[in-house]
mmCIF file with all atom_site columns, C-alpha atoms in Angstrom:
data_model
loop_
_atom_site.group_PDB
_atom_site.id
_atom_site.type_symbol
_atom_site.label_atom_id
_atom_site.label_alt_id
_atom_site.label_comp_id
_atom_site.label_asym_id
_atom_site.label_entity_id
_atom_site.label_seq_id
_atom_site.pdbx_PDB_ins_code
_atom_site.Cartn_x
_atom_site.Cartn_y
_atom_site.Cartn_z
_atom_site.occupancy
_atom_site.B_iso_or_equiv
_atom_site.pdbx_formal_charge
_atom_site.auth_seq_id
_atom_site.auth_comp_id
_atom_site.auth_asym_id
_atom_site.auth_atom_id
_atom_site.pdbx_PDB_model_num
ATOM 1   C CA . MET A 1 1   ? 10.595  -15.444 4.435   1.00 62.00 ? 1   MET A CA 1
ATOM 2   C CA . SER A 1 2   ? 10.757  -12.025 2.806   1.00 84.00 ? 2   SER A CA 1
ATOM 3   C CA . ARG A 1 3   ? 13.294  -9.296  3.491   1.00 84.00 ? 3   ARG A CA 1
ATOM 4   C CA . ILE A 1 4   ? 13.569  -5.541  3.235   1.00 85.00 ? 4   ILE A CA 1
ATOM 5   C CA . ILE A 1 5   ? 15.108  -4.946  -0.197  1.00 88.00 ? 5   ILE A CA 1
ATOM 6   C CA . ALA A 1 6   ? 16.793  -1.555  0.175   1.00 89.00 ? 6   ALA A CA 1
ATOM 7   C CA . GLY A 1 7   ? 17.344  1.432   2.414   1.00 86.00 ? 7   GLY A CA 1
ATOM 8   C CA . ARG A 1 8   ? 18.317  1.641   6.054   1.00 84.00 ? 8   ARG A CA 1
ATOM 9   C CA . GLY A 1 9   ? 16.752  -1.728  6.916   1.00 82.00 ? 9   GLY A CA 1
ATOM 10  C CA . ARG A 1 10  ? 18.140  -3.588  3.898   1.00 86.00 ? 10  ARG A CA 1
ATOM 11  C CA . GLY A 1 11  ? 18.383  -7.342  4.406   1.00 80.00 ? 11  GLY A CA 1
ATOM 12  C CA . ARG A 1 12  ? 16.223  -7.361  7.542   1.00 86.00 ? 12  ARG A CA 1
ATOM 13  C CA . ARG A 1 13  ? 14.003  -10.440 7.603   1.00 85.00 ? 13  ARG A CA 1
ATOM 14  C CA . LEU A 1 14  ? 10.258  -10.020 7.907   1.00 86.00 ? 14  LEU A CA 1
ATOM 15  C CA . LYS A 1 15  ? 8.002   -12.442 9.721   1.00 86.00 ? 15  LYS A CA 1
ATOM 16  C CA . SER A 1 16  ? 4.767   -13.455 8.020   1.00 84.00 ? 16  SER A CA 1
ATOM 17  C CA . PRO A 1 17  ? 1.569   -14.527 9.736   1.00 78.00 ? 17  PRO A CA 1
ATOM 18  C CA . ALA A 1 18  ? 0.950   -18.263 9.773   1.00 72.00 ? 18  ALA A CA 1
ATOM 19  C CA . GLY A 1 19  ? -1.607  -19.724 7.406   1.00 59.00 ? 19  GLY A CA 1
ATOM 20  C CA . LEU A 1 20  ? -2.708  -18.937 3.879   1.00 51.00 ? 20  LEU A CA 1
ATOM 21  C CA . ALA A 1 21  ? -4.896  -15.915 4.635   1.00 56.00 ? 21  ALA A CA 1
ATOM 22  C CA . THR A 1 22  ? -2.034  -13.493 3.974   1.00 59.00 ? 22  THR A CA 1
ATOM 23  C CA . ARG A 1 23  ? -0.336  -13.273 0.600   1.00 63.00 ? 23  ARG A CA 1
ATOM 24  C CA . PRO A 1 24  ? 2.865   -11.221 1.027   1.00 67.00 ? 24  PRO A CA 1
ATOM 25  C CA . THR A 1 25  ? 3.847   -9.011  -1.905  1.00 71.00 ? 25  THR A CA 1
ATOM 26  C CA . GLY A 1 26  ? 6.834   -10.728 -3.499  1.00 72.00 ? 26  GLY A CA 1
ATOM 27  C CA . GLY A 1 27  ? 10.281  -9.218  -3.793  1.00 75.00 ? 27  GLY A CA 1
ATOM 28  C CA . ARG A 1 28  ? 10.074  -8.679  -7.543  1.00 88.00 ? 28  ARG A CA 1
ATOM 29  C CA . VAL A 1 29  ? 6.794   -6.762  -7.252  1.00 91.00 ? 29  VAL A CA 1
ATOM 30  C CA . ARG A 1 30  ? 8.111   -4.693  -4.324  1.00 91.00 ? 30  ARG A CA 1
ATOM 31  C CA . GLN A 1 31  ? 11.321  -3.928  -6.220  1.00 93.00 ? 31  GLN A CA 1
ATOM 32  C CA . THR A 1 32  ? 9.352   -2.748  -9.278  1.00 95.00 ? 32  THR A CA 1
ATOM 33  C CA . LEU A 1 33  ? 6.981   -0.734  -7.102  1.00 96.00 ? 33  LEU A CA 1
ATOM 34  C CA . PHE A 1 34  ? 9.753   1.070   -5.256  1.00 96.00 ? 34  PHE A CA 1
ATOM 35  C CA . ASP A 1 35  ? 11.827  1.636   -8.392  1.00 96.00 ? 35  ASP A CA 1
ATOM 36  C CA . ILE A 1 36  ? 8.822   3.610   -9.668  1.00 97.00 ? 36  ILE A CA 1
ATOM 37  C CA . LEU A 1 37  ? 8.085   5.317   -6.334  1.00 97.00 ? 37  LEU A CA 1
ATOM 38  C CA . ALA A 1 38  ? 11.742  6.161   -5.550  1.00 95.00 ? 38  ALA A CA 1
ATOM 39  C CA . PRO A 1 39  ? 11.469  9.951   -6.008  1.00 96.00 ? 39  PRO A CA 1
ATOM 40  C CA . GLU A 1 40  ? 8.243   10.153  -3.953  1.00 96.00 ? 40  GLU A CA 1
ATOM 41  C CA . VAL A 1 41  ? 9.057   8.005   -0.912  1.00 97.00 ? 41  VAL A CA 1
ATOM 42  C CA . PRO A 1 42  ? 11.606  10.078  1.064   1.00 96.00 ? 42  PRO A CA 1
ATOM 43  C CA . GLY A 1 43  ? 9.707   12.086  3.663   1.00 96.00 ? 43  GLY A CA 1
ATOM 44  C CA . CYS A 1 44  ? 6.280   10.864  2.521   1.00 97.00 ? 44  CYS A CA 1
ATOM 45  C CA . ARG A 1 45  ? 3.243   9.784   4.539   1.00 98.00 ? 45  ARG A CA 1
ATOM 46  C CA . PHE A 1 46  ? 2.520   6.186   3.428   1.00 98.00 ? 46  PHE A CA 1
ATOM 47  C CA . LEU A 1 47  ? -0.641  4.143   4.064   1.00 98.00 ? 47  LEU A CA 1
ATOM 48  C CA . ASP A 1 48  ? -0.879  0.393   3.424   1.00 97.00 ? 48  ASP A CA 1
ATOM 49  C CA . ALA A 1 49  ? -4.552  -0.514  3.831   1.00 96.00 ? 49  ALA A CA 1
ATOM 50  C CA . PHE A 1 50  ? -4.065  -4.311  3.578   1.00 96.00 ? 50  PHE A CA 1
ATOM 51  C CA . ALA A 1 51  ? -0.687  -4.618  5.240   1.00 94.00 ? 51  ALA A CA 1
ATOM 52  C CA . GLY A 1 52  ? -0.393  -8.386  5.796   1.00 91.00 ? 52  GLY A CA 1
ATOM 53  C CA . SER A 1 53  ? 3.114   -8.719  7.270   1.00 90.00 ? 53  SER A CA 1
ATOM 54  C CA . GLY A 1 54  ? 3.775   -5.008  6.733   1.00 92.00 ? 54  GLY A CA 1
ATOM 55  C CA . GLY A 1 55  ? 6.388   -5.653  4.040   1.00 92.00 ? 55  GLY A CA 1
ATOM 56  C CA . VAL A 1 56  ? 5.337   -2.896  1.622   1.00 95.00 ? 56  VAL A CA 1
ATOM 57  C CA . GLY A 1 57  ? 4.918   -0.196  4.258   1.00 95.00 ? 57  GLY A CA 1
ATOM 58  C CA . LEU A 1 58  ? 8.095   -1.174  6.091   1.00 95.00 ? 58  LEU A CA 1
ATOM 59  C CA . GLU A 1 59  ? 9.976   -1.119  2.779   1.00 95.00 ? 59  GLU A CA 1
ATOM 60  C CA . ALA A 1 60  ? 8.756   2.485   2.391   1.00 96.00 ? 60  ALA A CA 1
ATOM 61  C CA . LEU A 1 61  ? 9.968   3.227   5.936   1.00 95.00 ? 61  LEU A CA 1
ATOM 62  C CA . SER A 1 62  ? 13.370  1.716   5.182   1.00 94.00 ? 62  SER A CA 1
ATOM 63  C CA . ARG A 1 63  ? 13.607  3.916   2.080   1.00 94.00 ? 63  ARG A CA 1
ATOM 64  C CA . GLY A 1 64  ? 12.921  7.110   3.986   1.00 94.00 ? 64  GLY A CA 1
ATOM 65  C CA . ALA A 1 65  ? 9.156   7.519   4.456   1.00 95.00 ? 65  ALA A CA 1
ATOM 66  C CA . ALA A 1 66  ? 8.526   9.822   7.421   1.00 95.00 ? 66  ALA A CA 1
ATOM 67  C CA . LYS A 1 67  ? 5.279   8.196   8.550   1.00 96.00 ? 67  LYS A CA 1
ATOM 68  C CA . VAL A 1 68  ? 3.861   4.761   7.739   1.00 97.00 ? 68  VAL A CA 1
ATOM 69  C CA . VAL A 1 69  ? 0.381   3.586   8.710   1.00 97.00 ? 69  VAL A CA 1
ATOM 70  C CA . LEU A 1 70  ? -0.298  -0.152  8.440   1.00 97.00 ? 70  LEU A CA 1
ATOM 71  C CA . VAL A 1 71  ? -3.843  -1.509  8.522   1.00 97.00 ? 71  VAL A CA 1
ATOM 72  C CA . ASP A 1 72  ? -5.008  -5.111  8.565   1.00 96.00 ? 72  ASP A CA 1
ATOM 73  C CA . GLN A 1 73  ? -8.023  -6.830  10.077  1.00 94.00 ? 73  GLN A CA 1
ATOM 74  C CA . SER A 1 74  ? -6.264  -10.110 10.928  1.00 92.00 ? 74  SER A CA 1
ATOM 75  C CA . ARG A 1 75  ? -4.961  -10.521 14.469  1.00 94.00 ? 75  ARG A CA 1
ATOM 76  C CA . ALA A 1 76  ? -2.137  -12.787 13.228  1.00 92.00 ? 76  ALA A CA 1
ATOM 77  C CA . ALA A 1 77  ? -1.131  -10.190 10.634  1.00 93.00 ? 77  ALA A CA 1
ATOM 78  C CA . ILE A 1 78  ? -1.116  -7.409  13.237  1.00 95.00 ? 78  ILE A CA 1
ATOM 79  C CA . GLN A 1 79  ? 1.112   -9.512  15.493  1.00 94.00 ? 79  GLN A CA 1
ATOM 80  C CA . ALA A 1 80  ? 3.587   -10.076 12.623  1.00 93.00 ? 80  ALA A CA 1
ATOM 81  C CA . ILE A 1 81  ? 3.477   -6.373  11.692  1.00 94.00 ? 81  ILE A CA 1
ATOM 82  C CA . ARG A 1 82  ? 4.257   -5.346  15.288  1.00 95.00 ? 82  ARG A CA 1
ATOM 83  C CA . GLU A 1 83  ? 7.256   -7.696  15.438  1.00 92.00 ? 83  GLU A CA 1
ATOM 84  C CA . ASN A 1 84  ? 8.524   -6.487  12.060  1.00 91.00 ? 84  ASN A CA 1
ATOM 85  C CA . ALA A 1 85  ? 8.045   -2.821  13.004  1.00 92.00 ? 85  ALA A CA 1
ATOM 86  C CA . ARG A 1 86  ? 9.951   -3.351  16.282  1.00 90.00 ? 86  ARG A CA 1
ATOM 87  C CA . ALA A 1 87  ? 12.837  -4.892  14.333  1.00 86.00 ? 87  ALA A CA 1
ATOM 88  C CA . LEU A 1 88  ? 13.005  -1.749  12.170  1.00 83.00 ? 88  LEU A CA 1
ATOM 89  C CA . ALA A 1 89  ? 12.403  0.780   14.968  1.00 78.00 ? 89  ALA A CA 1
ATOM 90  C CA . ALA A 1 90  ? 16.012  1.971   14.991  1.00 73.00 ? 90  ALA A CA 1
ATOM 91  C CA . GLU A 1 91  ? 15.900  2.798   11.275  1.00 70.00 ? 91  GLU A CA 1
ATOM 92  C CA . GLY A 1 92  ? 13.900  6.022   11.755  1.00 74.00 ? 92  GLY A CA 1
ATOM 93  C CA . GLY A 1 93  ? 10.452  7.149   10.702  1.00 80.00 ? 93  GLY A CA 1
ATOM 94  C CA . GLU A 1 94  ? 7.221   6.593   12.566  1.00 92.00 ? 94  GLU A CA 1
ATOM 95  C CA . VAL A 1 95  ? 4.914   3.572   12.320  1.00 94.00 ? 95  VAL A CA 1
ATOM 96  C CA . GLU A 1 96  ? 1.267   3.329   13.363  1.00 96.00 ? 96  GLU A CA 1
ATOM 97  C CA . ILE A 1 97  ? -0.599  0.020   13.280  1.00 96.00 ? 97  ILE A CA 1
ATOM 98  C CA . PHE A 1 98  ? -4.378  -0.468  13.226  1.00 96.00 ? 98  PHE A CA 1
ATOM 99  C CA . GLN A 1 99  ? -6.314  -3.722  13.433  1.00 96.00 ? 99  GLN A CA 1
ATOM 100 C CA . GLN A 1 100 ? -9.391  -2.776  11.438  1.00 95.00 ? 100 GLN A CA 1
ATOM 101 C CA . ASP A 1 101 ? -11.261 -3.443  8.262   1.00 94.00 ? 101 ASP A CA 1
ATOM 102 C CA . ALA A 1 102 ? -9.805  -1.215  5.506   1.00 95.00 ? 102 ALA A CA 1
ATOM 103 C CA . ARG A 1 103 ? -13.060 0.670   4.845   1.00 94.00 ? 103 ARG A CA 1
ATOM 104 C CA . THR A 1 104 ? -13.498 1.473   8.511   1.00 95.00 ? 104 THR A CA 1
ATOM 105 C CA . ALA A 1 105 ? -9.853  2.472   8.923   1.00 95.00 ? 105 ALA A CA 1
ATOM 106 C CA . LEU A 1 106 ? -9.848  4.760   5.887   1.00 94.00 ? 106 LEU A CA 1
ATOM 107 C CA . GLY A 1 107 ? -12.994 6.494   7.117   1.00 93.00 ? 107 GLY A CA 1
ATOM 108 C CA . ALA A 1 108 ? -11.615 6.894   10.645  1.00 94.00 ? 108 ALA A CA 1
ATOM 109 C CA . LEU A 1 109 ? -8.279  8.242   9.399   1.00 96.00 ? 109 LEU A CA 1
ATOM 110 C CA . ALA A 1 110 ? -10.057 10.731  7.111   1.00 94.00 ? 110 ALA A CA 1
ATOM 111 C CA . ASP A 1 111 ? -12.332 11.837  9.975   1.00 93.00 ? 111 ASP A CA 1
ATOM 112 C CA . ARG A 1 112 ? -9.220  12.567  12.060  1.00 94.00 ? 112 ARG A CA 1
ATOM 113 C CA . GLY A 1 113 ? -7.848  14.775  9.266   1.00 94.00 ? 113 GLY A CA 1
ATOM 114 C CA . ARG A 1 114 ? -5.025  12.427  8.299   1.00 96.00 ? 114 ARG A CA 1
ATOM 115 C CA . ARG A 1 115 ? -3.551  12.841  4.804   1.00 97.00 ? 115 ARG A CA 1
ATOM 116 C CA . PHE A 1 116 ? -1.255  10.536  2.862   1.00 98.00 ? 116 PHE A CA 1
ATOM 117 C CA . ASP A 1 117 ? 1.098   11.080  -0.039  1.00 98.00 ? 117 ASP A CA 1
ATOM 118 C CA . ILE A 1 118 ? 1.013   7.406   -1.079  1.00 98.00 ? 118 ILE A CA 1
ATOM 119 C CA . VAL A 1 119 ? -1.798  4.909   -0.438  1.00 98.00 ? 119 VAL A CA 1
ATOM 120 C CA . TYR A 1 120 ? -1.194  1.253   -1.273  1.00 98.00 ? 120 TYR A CA 1
ATOM 121 C CA . LEU A 1 121 ? -4.172  -1.083  -1.833  1.00 97.00 ? 121 LEU A CA 1
ATOM 122 C CA . ASP A 1 122 ? -3.682  -4.829  -2.085  1.00 94.00 ? 122 ASP A CA 1
ATOM 123 C CA . PRO A 1 123 ? -6.935  -6.499  -0.998  1.00 93.00 ? 123 PRO A CA 1
ATOM 124 C CA . PRO A 1 124 ? -7.531  -10.175 -1.735  1.00 88.00 ? 124 PRO A CA 1
ATOM 125 C CA . TRP A 1 125 ? -7.610  -10.451 -5.520  1.00 83.00 ? 125 TRP A CA 1
ATOM 126 C CA . THR A 1 126 ? -11.184 -11.781 -5.586  1.00 86.00 ? 126 THR A CA 1
ATOM 127 C CA . SER A 1 127 ? -12.347 -8.888  -3.409  1.00 89.00 ? 127 SER A CA 1
ATOM 128 C CA . ASP A 1 128 ? -14.971 -6.383  -4.482  1.00 93.00 ? 128 ASP A CA 1
ATOM 129 C CA . LEU A 1 129 ? -13.206 -3.640  -2.500  1.00 95.00 ? 129 LEU A CA 1
ATOM 130 C CA . TYR A 1 130 ? -11.021 -2.088  -5.220  1.00 96.00 ? 130 TYR A CA 1
ATOM 131 C CA . GLU A 1 131 ? -13.629 0.232   -6.745  1.00 96.00 ? 131 GLU A CA 1
ATOM 132 C CA . PRO A 1 132 ? -15.292 1.392   -3.491  1.00 96.00 ? 132 PRO A CA 1
ATOM 133 C CA . LEU A 1 133 ? -11.917 2.173   -1.931  1.00 96.00 ? 133 LEU A CA 1
ATOM 134 C CA . LEU A 1 134 ? -10.659 4.002   -5.030  1.00 97.00 ? 134 LEU A CA 1
ATOM 135 C CA . LEU A 1 135 ? -13.875 6.054   -5.062  1.00 96.00 ? 135 LEU A CA 1
ATOM 136 C CA . ALA A 1 136 ? -13.510 6.864   -1.362  1.00 94.00 ? 136 ALA A CA 1
ATOM 137 C CA . LEU A 1 137 ? -9.873  7.880   -1.749  1.00 96.00 ? 137 LEU A CA 1
ATOM 138 C CA . GLY A 1 138 ? -10.703 10.198  -4.635  1.00 93.00 ? 138 GLY A CA 1
ATOM 139 C CA . ALA A 1 139 ? -13.653 11.777  -2.823  1.00 91.00 ? 139 ALA A CA 1
ATOM 140 C CA . GLY A 1 140 ? -12.324 12.056  0.710   1.00 79.00 ? 140 GLY A CA 1
ATOM 141 C CA . GLY A 1 141 ? -9.589  14.150  2.222   1.00 88.00 ? 141 GLY A CA 1
ATOM 142 C CA . LEU A 1 142 ? -7.335  11.167  2.963   1.00 95.00 ? 142 LEU A CA 1
ATOM 143 C CA . LEU A 1 143 ? -5.258  11.533  -0.200  1.00 96.00 ? 143 LEU A CA 1
ATOM 144 C CA . ALA A 1 144 ? -2.941  14.554  -0.257  1.00 95.00 ? 144 ALA A CA 1
ATOM 145 C CA . GLU A 1 145 ? -3.459  17.005  -3.125  1.00 92.00 ? 145 GLU A CA 1
ATOM 146 C CA . GLU A 1 146 ? -0.614  15.553  -5.219  1.00 94.00 ? 146 GLU A CA 1
ATOM 147 C CA . GLY A 1 147 ? -1.072  12.104  -3.658  1.00 96.00 ? 147 GLY A CA 1
ATOM 148 C CA . LEU A 1 148 ? -0.773  8.760   -5.400  1.00 98.00 ? 148 LEU A CA 1
ATOM 149 C CA . VAL A 1 149 ? -2.820  5.573   -5.006  1.00 98.00 ? 149 VAL A CA 1
ATOM 150 C CA . VAL A 1 150 ? -1.277  2.277   -6.082  1.00 98.00 ? 150 VAL A CA 1
ATOM 151 C CA . ALA A 1 151 ? -3.491  -0.802  -6.422  1.00 97.00 ? 151 ALA A CA 1
ATOM 152 C CA . GLU A 1 152 ? -1.906  -4.244  -6.734  1.00 96.00 ? 152 GLU A CA 1
ATOM 153 C CA . HIS A 1 153 ? -4.207  -6.691  -8.487  1.00 95.00 ? 153 HIS A CA 1
ATOM 154 C CA . PHE A 1 154 ? -4.327  -9.861  -10.582 1.00 93.00 ? 154 PHE A CA 1
ATOM 155 C CA . HIS A 1 155 ? -3.228  -9.130  -14.146 1.00 93.00 ? 155 HIS A CA 1
ATOM 156 C CA . LYS A 1 156 ? -6.515  -10.406 -15.626 1.00 93.00 ? 156 LYS A CA 1
ATOM 157 C CA . ARG A 1 157 ? -8.650  -8.178  -13.382 1.00 93.00 ? 157 ARG A CA 1
ATOM 158 C CA . ALA A 1 158 ? -9.179  -4.837  -15.035 1.00 91.00 ? 158 ALA A CA 1
ATOM 159 C CA . LEU A 1 159 ? -9.454  -1.731  -12.922 1.00 95.00 ? 159 LEU A CA 1
ATOM 160 C CA . PRO A 1 160 ? -11.124 1.386   -14.361 1.00 96.00 ? 160 PRO A CA 1
ATOM 161 C CA . GLU A 1 161 ? -9.031  4.033   -16.135 1.00 96.00 ? 161 GLU A CA 1
ATOM 162 C CA . THR A 1 162 ? -11.015 6.716   -14.324 1.00 97.00 ? 162 THR A CA 1
ATOM 163 C CA . ILE A 1 163 ? -13.018 6.305   -11.160 1.00 96.00 ? 163 ILE A CA 1
ATOM 164 C CA . GLY A 1 164 ? -14.551 9.242   -9.347  1.00 94.00 ? 164 GLY A CA 1
ATOM 165 C CA . ALA A 1 165 ? -11.890 11.917  -8.990  1.00 95.00 ? 165 ALA A CA 1
ATOM 166 C CA . LEU A 1 166 ? -9.038  9.511   -9.763  1.00 97.00 ? 166 LEU A CA 1
ATOM 167 C CA . GLU A 1 167 ? -7.402  8.728   -13.086 1.00 97.00 ? 167 GLU A CA 1
ATOM 168 C CA . GLN A 1 168 ? -5.045  5.875   -13.856 1.00 98.00 ? 168 GLN A CA 1
ATOM 169 C CA . THR A 1 169 ? -1.698  7.376   -14.828 1.00 97.00 ? 169 THR A CA 1
ATOM 170 C CA . ARG A 1 170 ? 0.341   4.199   -15.211 1.00 97.00 ? 170 ARG A CA 1
ATOM 171 C CA . MET A 1 171 ? -0.019  0.429   -15.156 1.00 97.00 ? 171 MET A CA 1
ATOM 172 C CA . VAL A 1 172 ? 2.822   -2.064  -14.879 1.00 97.00 ? 172 VAL A CA 1
ATOM 173 C CA . ARG A 1 173 ? 2.641   -5.842  -15.125 1.00 96.00 ? 173 ARG A CA 1
ATOM 174 C CA . VAL A 1 174 ? 4.969   -7.974  -13.012 1.00 94.00 ? 174 VAL A CA 1
ATOM 175 C CA . GLY A 1 175 ? 4.277   -11.679 -13.601 1.00 92.00 ? 175 GLY A CA 1
ATOM 176 C CA . ASP A 1 176 ? 0.682   -12.366 -12.511 1.00 92.00 ? 176 ASP A CA 1
ATOM 177 C CA . HIS A 1 177 ? 0.475   -8.984  -10.764 1.00 94.00 ? 177 HIS A CA 1
ATOM 178 C CA . ARG A 1 178 ? -0.427  -5.542  -12.031 1.00 95.00 ? 178 ARG A CA 1
ATOM 179 C CA . LEU A 1 179 ? 0.321   -2.280  -10.321 1.00 97.00 ? 179 LEU A CA 1
ATOM 180 C CA . SER A 1 180 ? -2.172  0.440   -11.256 1.00 98.00 ? 180 SER A CA 1
ATOM 181 C CA . PHE A 1 181 ? -1.206  4.015   -10.327 1.00 98.00 ? 181 PHE A CA 1
ATOM 182 C CA . TYR A 1 182 ? -3.876  6.676   -9.769  1.00 98.00 ? 182 TYR A CA 1
ATOM 183 C CA . ARG A 1 183 ? -3.774  10.423  -9.201  1.00 97.00 ? 183 ARG A CA 1
ATOM 184 C CA . ARG A 1 184 ? -6.508  13.033  -8.967  1.00 94.00 ? 184 ARG A CA 1
ATOM 185 C CA . ARG A 1 185 ? -7.815  14.067  -12.371 1.00 87.00 ? 185 ARG A CA 1
ATOM 186 C CA . ASP A 1 186 ? -6.895  17.509  -13.604 1.00 74.00 ? 186 ASP A CA 1
ATOM 187 C CA . GLU A 1 187 ? -10.328 19.107  -13.583 1.00 63.00 ? 187 GLU A CA 1
ATOM 188 C CA . GLY A 1 188 ? -9.191  21.675  -16.156 1.00 52.00 ? 188 GLY A CA 1
ATOM 189 C CA . ALA A 1 189 ? -8.386  18.919  -18.669 1.00 49.00 ? 189 ALA A CA 1
ATOM 190 C CA . ALA A 1 190 ? -11.921 17.485  -18.671 1.00 46.00 ? 190 ALA A CA 1
#
């Protein structure tokens, strides 16, 4: 069972959906991620497009994110996310939960004019969704002007250095995981 690592909800246990369909982001990866994101999380709008148990997004909430949107298509995952979000409700911030496919959810959120400072992508590692979602985030209005996209992926799976309007600004390996950080390219530098 995983826990919130730091912030107002520190130590709070998180429930995970039953079965092997969900692969929660481990504590070491979350710690590395949030060590890097520390200056950007307070007050941010955070989107986790493959939320699983909600651990990454709820960690952001615990560390001061103003608004967290959690998306997953699994009913069991959504149930776990709702229970975990209720357990952290007193810690502040706002949580929205959507049971939808990530592509559909990102399109719907963009159509409603929603913007996020940090978008976290962690689809199944064998998925072909990384590139289409990175392209969509760079092209659409979902990512705030100075926004950041973080993709968690298997360390042997390479993600492009540039894709559409996004450019990889950092990559960190944590065990078998890689965290790839993307921002909009500076059009003047091209």
